[in-house]
Amino acid sequence: MSLARRVQRAAPSATLATKAEADRLRAAGADLVDLGLGEPDFDTPEHVKEAAREAMRRNETHYTSVEGMPALRRAIADRYRDRDGATFEPDDVLAGSGAKGVLFAVIQALVDEGDEVAVFAPYWSSYPEQVKLAGGTPVIVSTREENGFLPSAAALEARLTPRTRAVIVNSPCNPTGAVLGRDEWSALAALAAARGITVISDEVYEAFVYDGLPFVSGAAMQPVLGEHLVVVSSLSKSYAMTGWRLGYALGPREIIRAAATVQAHDASQAPTLSQCAGLAALCGTQEPLRAMLAEYARRRSFLIPALQRIEGVACSEPRGAFYAFPRVTGLYGPLGVHSSSEVAAALVREAGVVTVAGEGFGAPGHLRISYAASLPVIERGVERIAALVAKRI
Ligand code: PLP
């Protein structure tokens, strides 16, 4: 059977493949410690679930408009006005099925056949594939480990061509945890504005920045970027709502309308009950976020030093998100392997620990180790890795 060329160009999701493999092994009885998780291990806050129950009782079970309920779009626009001083109106907001669904619609709306989209590596694995599915070409721009994997304007500038349509910025970054400060943001924004390139800022990990560092949203760059800015985020990670599938984009009305047209012929809208729950999450108490952040910080302060103590593992400190991204090339010799995907496979096979290999993020030589798992689980996972390495060194 012959499949469409655009589908053949796209690779399956590395992270979802890891999850499927771990689920398969667990079903077959394997005792696994899963540090491959790309989602919070917390449950959705109770008042958010209650809002969905109430909405169901009120029979809010029908279609909404494609763009989402007016009250939700207003709450989203207000958040960026109050926090970042941005001037988005409710009509500049598109709610959709997760950040992933909204990003897909925005990229479809912006990228033409042959257009280039700059993507900083290491990257979340869906960016290049979504660009390819739109007929575009992802242009990978390297970041440097010794600079904390921070996207640099100079590195971006060197890769721009007349075909560059957009650049995707992800802060805090999955998988590296890099967090853009105001200076780095300003340099990127000035370059993009000068060259007329749209910045797509993916901020799904915005709630997770550590050590008192401020989170700087792309929305704060609106005075420089103007019409060249689309902010994408979701409630998935911040509010532990991955399964509800609620994300959103804010941007110039023309782009938002075009992305809504794409969504109109695809998912239609974000699920109605999820929109009701999302409104409660955005407008209700933010205390659960603080509690979750404190717990992630506690796990991070155990995990990073524990990984640094393992011979052959070099781990810098992530500033945000909930992943460690150590270099594991020092384990190739002891484990008798030649790549990080083989390290990940050996860890599953010989230590029963699930991680995600760096290859899927455009960063061979690394592993992504999630701390969206309870501290005892993280401790067990690290102990198992350390014991395996100690045996082999
Ligand atoms: N962007 C990044 C960087 C992510 O890591 C993820 C999920 O893993 C998403 C977007 C998608 O999030 P959502 O569940 O809102 O679709």
Short mmCIF file of C-alpha atoms and ligand atoms in Angstrom, two decimals:
data_model
loop_
_atom_site.label_atom_id
_atom_site.label_comp_id
_atom_site.label_asym_id
_atom_site.label_seq_id
_atom_site.Cartn_x
_atom_site.Cartn_y
_atom_site.Cartn_z
CA MET A 1 0.00 0.00 0.00
CA SER A 2 1.32 3.45 -0.74
CA LEU A 3 0.83 6.17 1.85
CA ALA A 4 0.86 9.92 1.32
CA ARG A 5 4.38 11.34 0.96
CA ARG A 6 3.86 13.89 3.74
CA VAL A 7 3.08 11.07 6.18
CA GLN A 8 6.06 9.05 5.03
CA ARG A 9 8.26 12.09 5.74
CA ALA A 10 7.12 12.27 9.39
CA ALA A 11 8.58 10.06 12.13
CA PRO A 12 6.44 8.52 14.87
CA SER A 13 6.63 10.16 18.31
CA ALA A 14 9.71 8.90 20.21
CA THR A 15 8.20 9.68 23.59
CA LEU A 16 4.89 7.98 22.84
CA ALA A 17 6.82 4.99 21.50
CA THR A 18 8.76 4.78 24.78
CA LYS A 19 5.50 4.87 26.72
CA ALA A 20 3.97 2.15 24.54
CA GLU A 21 7.04 -0.08 25.01
CA ALA A 22 7.02 0.43 28.81
CA ASP A 23 3.27 -0.35 28.93
CA ARG A 24 3.87 -3.53 26.91
CA LEU A 25 6.68 -4.73 29.20
CA ARG A 26 4.67 -3.94 32.32
CA ALA A 27 1.67 -5.85 30.98
CA ALA A 28 4.03 -8.80 30.45
CA GLY A 29 4.94 -8.66 34.15
CA ALA A 30 8.20 -6.65 34.12
CA ASP A 31 9.06 -4.72 37.32
CA LEU A 32 9.76 -1.30 35.81
CA VAL A 33 10.65 2.06 37.29
CA ASP A 34 9.23 4.55 34.84
CA LEU A 35 11.22 7.78 34.51
CA GLY A 36 10.16 8.23 30.91
CA LEU A 37 7.01 10.13 31.87
CA GLY A 38 6.17 13.29 29.95
CA GLU A 39 3.27 14.26 32.17
CA PRO A 40 2.63 15.21 35.79
CA ASP A 41 2.06 12.29 38.16
CA PHE A 42 -0.33 14.56 40.11
CA ASP A 43 -4.10 14.36 39.72
CA THR A 44 -6.10 17.30 38.40
CA PRO A 45 -6.97 19.64 41.33
CA GLU A 46 -10.31 18.80 42.95
CA HIS A 47 -12.02 22.16 42.29
CA VAL A 48 -11.24 21.80 38.58
CA LYS A 49 -12.80 18.33 38.45
CA GLU A 50 -15.82 19.65 40.36
CA ALA A 51 -16.29 22.40 37.75
CA ALA A 52 -16.48 19.72 35.05
CA ARG A 53 -19.01 17.70 37.10
CA GLU A 54 -21.14 20.81 37.55
CA ALA A 55 -20.91 21.61 33.85
CA MET A 56 -22.10 18.10 33.05
CA ARG A 57 -25.04 18.51 35.42
CA ARG A 58 -25.91 21.72 33.57
CA ASN A 59 -25.74 19.71 30.34
CA GLU A 60 -22.84 21.65 28.90
CA THR A 61 -22.35 18.75 26.57
CA HIS A 62 -22.82 20.48 23.23
CA TYR A 63 -20.53 22.07 20.68
CA THR A 64 -18.98 25.43 21.46
CA SER A 65 -17.68 27.77 18.78
CA VAL A 66 -14.54 26.54 17.03
CA GLU A 67 -12.37 29.09 18.88
CA GLY A 68 -13.76 28.18 22.31
CA MET A 69 -16.20 29.59 24.89
CA PRO A 70 -16.12 33.40 25.14
CA ALA A 71 -15.51 33.29 28.92
CA LEU A 72 -12.51 31.00 28.45
CA ARG A 73 -11.01 33.13 25.68
CA ARG A 74 -11.48 36.20 27.87
CA ALA A 75 -9.79 34.48 30.86
CA ILE A 76 -6.82 33.48 28.70
CA ALA A 77 -6.41 36.97 27.20
CA ASP A 78 -6.70 38.52 30.69
CA ARG A 79 -3.94 36.32 32.05
CA TYR A 80 -1.44 37.59 29.47
CA ARG A 81 -2.58 41.18 29.89
CA ASP A 82 -2.27 41.06 33.70
CA ARG A 83 0.98 39.13 33.87
CA ASP A 84 2.89 40.26 30.78
CA GLY A 85 1.24 43.53 29.81
CA ALA A 86 0.23 42.03 26.45
CA THR A 87 -2.68 43.49 24.48
CA PHE A 88 -4.37 40.30 23.27
CA GLU A 89 -8.18 40.46 23.07
CA PRO A 90 -10.45 37.42 23.38
CA ASP A 91 -10.73 37.39 19.56
CA ASP A 92 -6.95 36.88 19.41
CA VAL A 93 -7.28 33.58 21.30
CA LEU A 94 -7.87 30.09 19.90
CA ALA A 95 -8.60 27.27 22.35
CA GLY A 96 -7.99 23.80 21.00
CA SER A 97 -7.18 20.22 21.85
CA GLY A 98 -3.96 20.60 23.82
CA ALA A 99 -0.92 22.66 22.89
CA LYS A 100 -0.14 19.93 20.39
CA GLY A 101 -3.40 20.37 18.49
CA VAL A 102 -3.16 24.15 18.55
CA LEU A 103 0.49 24.13 17.40
CA PHE A 104 -0.48 21.84 14.55
CA ALA A 105 -3.22 24.28 13.44
CA VAL A 106 -0.91 27.31 13.77
CA ILE A 107 1.85 25.63 11.76
CA GLN A 108 -0.64 24.55 9.10
CA ALA A 109 -1.87 28.15 8.96
CA LEU A 110 1.61 29.66 8.61
CA VAL A 111 3.84 27.26 6.72
CA ASP A 112 3.71 26.77 2.97
CA GLU A 113 5.30 24.03 0.91
CA GLY A 114 9.06 24.74 0.88
CA ASP A 115 9.03 27.21 3.79
CA GLU A 116 11.64 26.78 6.49
CA VAL A 117 10.98 26.81 10.21
CA ALA A 118 13.89 27.13 12.62
CA VAL A 119 13.83 24.72 15.55
CA PHE A 120 16.41 24.83 18.34
CA ALA A 121 17.91 21.48 19.30
CA PRO A 122 17.45 19.70 21.63
CA TYR A 123 13.76 20.03 20.74
CA TRP A 124 10.40 18.55 21.62
CA SER A 125 10.09 15.83 19.03
CA SER A 126 6.80 16.96 17.49
CA TYR A 127 8.12 20.30 16.16
CA PRO A 128 10.06 19.02 13.15
CA GLU A 129 7.35 16.49 12.33
CA GLN A 130 4.55 19.06 12.46
CA VAL A 131 6.58 21.33 10.16
CA LYS A 132 7.12 18.43 7.74
CA LEU A 133 3.43 17.54 7.82
CA ALA A 134 2.73 21.12 6.69
CA GLY A 135 5.08 20.65 3.73
CA GLY A 136 7.81 22.77 5.34
CA THR A 137 11.41 22.06 6.16
CA PRO A 138 12.60 22.13 9.77
CA VAL A 139 16.00 23.82 10.05
CA ILE A 140 17.70 22.63 13.18
CA VAL A 141 19.68 25.26 15.10
CA SER A 142 22.06 23.83 17.68
CA THR A 143 22.37 25.10 21.22
CA ARG A 144 25.40 24.46 23.40
CA GLU A 145 25.41 22.33 26.49
CA GLU A 146 28.03 24.59 28.10
CA ASN A 147 25.62 27.54 27.68
CA GLY A 148 22.83 25.64 29.39
CA PHE A 149 21.28 24.74 26.00
CA LEU A 150 20.00 28.33 25.66
CA PRO A 151 18.76 29.36 22.20
CA SER A 152 21.03 32.09 20.85
CA ALA A 153 20.10 34.83 18.41
CA ALA A 154 23.54 34.62 16.77
CA ALA A 155 23.14 30.87 16.10
CA LEU A 156 19.66 31.50 14.71
CA GLU A 157 20.83 34.34 12.48
CA ALA A 158 23.44 32.09 10.90
CA ARG A 159 20.72 29.68 9.77
CA LEU A 160 18.17 32.17 8.40
CA THR A 161 17.39 32.16 4.69
CA PRO A 162 14.83 34.04 2.59
CA ARG A 163 12.56 31.00 3.08
CA THR A 164 12.54 31.14 6.88
CA ARG A 165 8.93 31.67 7.88
CA ALA A 166 9.01 31.06 11.63
CA VAL A 167 11.11 30.02 14.60
CA ILE A 168 9.86 27.85 17.44
CA VAL A 169 11.04 28.81 20.92
CA ASN A 170 10.34 26.55 23.88
CA SER A 171 11.02 27.92 27.35
CA PRO A 172 11.13 26.19 29.77
CA CYS A 173 12.43 23.58 27.37
CA ASN A 174 11.49 19.93 27.04
CA PRO A 175 13.92 18.11 27.25
CA THR A 176 16.73 20.37 28.55
CA GLY A 177 14.95 22.53 31.15
CA ALA A 178 16.59 25.66 29.66
CA VAL A 179 14.75 28.86 30.59
CA LEU A 180 15.11 32.04 28.54
CA GLY A 181 15.87 35.21 30.48
CA ARG A 182 14.78 38.66 29.39
CA ASP A 183 18.10 39.42 27.65
CA GLU A 184 18.11 36.27 25.53
CA TRP A 185 14.45 36.82 24.70
CA SER A 186 15.12 40.44 23.69
CA ALA A 187 17.94 39.41 21.35
CA LEU A 188 15.77 36.73 19.69
CA ALA A 189 12.79 39.09 19.42
CA ALA A 190 14.87 41.90 17.90
CA LEU A 191 16.28 39.54 15.27
CA ALA A 192 12.89 38.01 14.40
CA ALA A 193 11.23 41.43 14.17
CA ALA A 194 14.02 42.79 11.96
CA ARG A 195 13.77 39.82 9.61
CA GLY A 196 9.96 39.52 9.63
CA ILE A 197 9.97 36.00 11.07
CA THR A 198 7.12 34.77 13.27
CA VAL A 199 8.14 33.55 16.72
CA ILE A 200 6.03 30.65 17.94
CA SER A 201 6.60 30.51 21.68
CA ASP A 202 5.63 27.19 23.27
CA GLU A 203 5.19 27.81 26.99
CA VAL A 204 3.53 24.64 28.25
CA TYR A 205 6.04 24.32 31.13
CA GLU A 206 5.59 27.95 32.22
CA ALA A 207 4.57 26.95 35.76
CA PHE A 208 7.83 25.10 36.40
CA VAL A 209 10.79 27.42 36.88
CA TYR A 210 13.07 26.85 39.88
CA ASP A 211 15.39 28.74 42.23
CA GLY A 212 13.17 31.83 42.18
CA LEU A 213 14.08 32.53 38.54
CA PRO A 214 11.36 34.52 36.77
CA PHE A 215 9.42 33.02 33.89
CA VAL A 216 9.55 35.36 30.90
CA SER A 217 6.72 34.75 28.44
CA GLY A 218 7.09 35.50 24.76
CA ALA A 219 4.06 37.73 25.38
CA ALA A 220 6.40 40.17 27.15
CA MET A 221 8.13 40.62 23.76
CA GLN A 222 4.91 41.76 22.07
CA PRO A 223 6.05 45.42 21.93
CA VAL A 224 9.05 44.31 19.81
CA LEU A 225 7.46 41.43 17.89
CA GLY A 226 4.01 42.87 17.27
CA GLU A 227 2.35 40.82 14.53
CA HIS A 228 5.27 38.37 14.51
CA LEU A 229 4.34 36.57 17.73
CA VAL A 230 2.19 33.54 18.47
CA VAL A 231 2.15 32.26 22.06
CA VAL A 232 1.06 28.66 22.61
CA SER A 233 0.42 27.06 25.96
CA SER A 234 -1.90 24.60 27.64
CA LEU A 235 -3.27 23.48 30.95
CA SER A 236 -1.80 19.99 30.50
CA LYS A 237 1.35 20.33 32.57
CA SER A 238 0.64 23.41 34.75
CA TYR A 239 -2.65 22.10 36.11
CA ALA A 240 -2.00 18.36 35.72
CA MET A 241 -4.67 18.15 32.99
CA THR A 242 -2.97 16.20 30.20
CA GLY A 243 -5.97 13.99 29.44
CA TRP A 244 -8.42 16.87 29.23
CA ARG A 245 -6.81 18.10 26.00
CA LEU A 246 -7.02 21.83 26.47
CA GLY A 247 -4.49 24.19 24.96
CA TYR A 248 -4.55 27.60 23.34
CA ALA A 249 -2.79 30.08 21.10
CA LEU A 250 -2.72 33.86 21.25
CA GLY A 251 -1.59 35.87 18.27
CA PRO A 252 -2.44 38.24 15.46
CA ARG A 253 -6.12 37.88 14.57
CA GLU A 254 -5.38 36.86 10.99
CA ILE A 255 -3.23 33.92 12.10
CA ILE A 256 -5.69 32.93 14.83
CA ARG A 257 -8.56 32.96 12.29
CA ALA A 258 -6.57 30.87 9.84
CA ALA A 259 -5.62 28.36 12.56
CA ALA A 260 -9.31 28.23 13.58
CA THR A 261 -10.21 27.37 9.99
CA VAL A 262 -7.75 24.46 10.14
CA GLN A 263 -9.21 23.35 13.46
CA ALA A 264 -12.77 23.72 12.12
CA HIS A 265 -12.04 20.94 9.66
CA ASP A 266 -10.11 18.81 12.14
CA ALA A 267 -10.95 18.59 15.88
CA SER A 268 -13.62 21.35 15.66
CA GLN A 269 -12.97 22.61 19.18
CA ALA A 270 -11.53 21.74 22.56
CA PRO A 271 -13.90 19.38 24.44
CA THR A 272 -16.68 21.43 26.05
CA LEU A 273 -16.35 19.92 29.54
CA SER A 274 -12.60 20.53 29.40
CA GLN A 275 -13.20 24.17 28.55
CA CYS A 276 -15.45 24.50 31.62
CA ALA A 277 -12.82 22.81 33.77
CA GLY A 278 -10.08 24.98 32.25
CA LEU A 279 -11.99 28.15 33.09
CA ALA A 280 -12.12 27.03 36.74
CA ALA A 281 -8.41 26.23 36.66
CA LEU A 282 -7.44 29.64 35.26
CA CYS A 283 -9.82 31.69 37.42
CA GLY A 284 -9.77 29.69 40.68
CA THR A 285 -7.12 29.27 43.36
CA GLN A 286 -3.55 28.85 42.07
CA GLU A 287 -2.47 27.12 45.30
CA PRO A 288 -2.24 23.62 43.73
CA LEU A 289 0.36 24.99 41.29
CA ARG A 290 2.53 26.23 44.12
CA ALA A 291 2.27 22.86 45.89
CA MET A 292 3.21 20.98 42.70
CA LEU A 293 6.14 23.30 41.99
CA ALA A 294 7.47 22.80 45.53
CA GLU A 295 7.29 19.02 45.12
CA TYR A 296 9.03 19.09 41.72
CA ALA A 297 11.74 21.29 43.27
CA ARG A 298 12.23 18.74 46.07
CA ARG A 299 12.61 15.90 43.58
CA ARG A 300 14.95 17.92 41.39
CA SER A 301 17.22 18.69 44.34
CA PHE A 302 17.53 14.95 44.97
CA LEU A 303 17.79 13.78 41.35
CA ILE A 304 20.42 16.08 39.85
CA PRO A 305 23.17 15.52 42.47
CA ALA A 306 22.33 11.79 42.53
CA LEU A 307 22.87 11.57 38.75
CA GLN A 308 26.04 13.65 39.00
CA ARG A 309 27.45 11.07 41.42
CA ILE A 310 27.13 8.24 38.87
CA GLU A 311 30.40 7.69 37.04
CA GLY A 312 30.04 8.25 33.29
CA VAL A 313 27.00 10.52 33.71
CA ALA A 314 27.34 14.31 33.36
CA CYS A 315 24.26 16.25 34.35
CA SER A 316 23.85 20.01 34.36
CA GLU A 317 21.14 21.64 36.40
CA PRO A 318 17.86 22.22 34.54
CA ARG A 319 16.29 25.60 35.34
CA GLY A 320 12.73 24.59 34.47
CA ALA A 321 10.26 21.89 33.31
CA PHE A 322 10.53 18.48 35.03
CA TYR A 323 13.32 16.65 33.25
CA ALA A 324 17.02 15.98 33.79
CA PHE A 325 18.95 15.70 30.54
CA PRO A 326 22.31 14.12 31.37
CA ARG A 327 25.06 13.31 28.90
CA VAL A 328 25.63 9.55 29.03
CA THR A 329 28.42 9.07 26.48
CA GLY A 330 30.63 8.06 29.45
CA LEU A 331 28.46 4.94 29.84
CA TYR A 332 29.05 3.64 26.31
CA GLY A 333 32.27 1.83 27.28
CA PRO A 334 31.07 0.27 30.55
CA LEU A 335 27.75 -0.83 29.04
CA GLY A 336 29.34 -1.96 25.76
CA VAL A 337 27.08 0.22 23.59
CA HIS A 338 27.53 2.98 21.01
CA SER A 339 24.53 5.29 21.34
CA SER A 340 22.17 6.79 23.87
CA SER A 341 19.27 4.76 22.49
CA GLU A 342 21.31 1.64 23.27
CA VAL A 343 21.96 3.02 26.78
CA ALA A 344 18.20 3.53 27.24
CA ALA A 345 17.55 -0.01 25.97
CA ALA A 346 20.20 -1.43 28.34
CA LEU A 347 18.67 0.45 31.28
CA VAL A 348 15.26 -1.06 30.57
CA ARG A 349 16.62 -4.56 29.95
CA GLU A 350 19.20 -4.76 32.72
CA ALA A 351 17.98 -2.32 35.37
CA GLY A 352 14.25 -2.14 34.65
CA VAL A 353 14.41 1.68 34.37
CA VAL A 354 12.57 3.53 31.60
CA THR A 355 14.10 6.76 30.26
CA VAL A 356 13.88 8.42 26.84
CA ALA A 357 16.94 8.46 24.56
CA GLY A 358 18.22 11.85 23.32
CA GLU A 359 17.97 10.81 19.66
CA GLY A 360 14.23 11.60 19.65
CA PHE A 361 15.04 15.18 20.73
CA GLY A 362 17.81 15.75 18.19
CA ALA A 363 20.40 15.26 20.93
CA PRO A 364 22.15 11.90 20.71
CA GLY A 365 24.40 11.20 23.68
CA HIS A 366 21.78 12.24 26.23
CA LEU A 367 18.92 10.67 28.14
CA ARG A 368 15.78 12.42 29.30
CA ILE A 369 14.96 11.41 32.86
CA SER A 370 11.65 12.68 34.16
CA TYR A 371 11.04 13.70 37.74
CA ALA A 372 7.29 13.76 37.27
CA ALA A 373 7.33 10.63 39.42
CA SER A 374 7.22 10.32 43.21
CA LEU A 375 10.46 10.73 45.14
CA PRO A 376 10.58 7.04 46.23
CA VAL A 377 10.19 6.00 42.57
CA ILE A 378 12.95 8.40 41.49
CA GLU A 379 15.20 7.12 44.28
CA ARG A 380 14.61 3.51 43.23
CA GLY A 381 15.32 4.36 39.59
CA VAL A 382 18.58 6.15 40.34
CA GLU A 383 19.71 3.37 42.69
CA ARG A 384 19.11 0.82 39.96
CA ILE A 385 21.05 2.83 37.36
CA ALA A 386 23.91 3.44 39.82
CA ALA A 387 24.04 -0.27 40.76
CA LEU A 388 24.18 -1.36 37.12
CA VAL A 389 26.93 1.13 36.28
CA ALA A 390 28.94 0.21 39.42
CA LYS A 391 28.80 -3.45 38.37
CA ARG A 392 30.15 -2.62 34.89
CA ILE A 393 32.84 -0.05 35.70
N1 PLP B 1 4.99 21.30 23.93
C1 PLP B 1 5.91 20.65 24.66
C2 PLP B 1 7.29 21.21 24.77
C3 PLP B 1 5.59 19.44 25.28
O1 PLP B 1 6.51 18.78 26.00
C4 PLP B 1 4.29 18.91 25.14
C5 PLP B 1 3.91 17.61 25.72
O2 PLP B 1 4.71 16.80 26.07
C6 PLP B 1 3.36 19.65 24.39
C7 PLP B 1 3.75 20.83 23.79
C8 PLP B 1 1.96 19.18 24.18
O3 PLP B 1 1.17 19.44 25.29
P1 PLP B 1 -0.40 19.18 25.30
O4 PLP B 1 -0.66 18.03 26.20
O5 PLP B 1 -0.99 20.45 25.81
O6 PLP B 1 -0.83 18.90 23.90
#
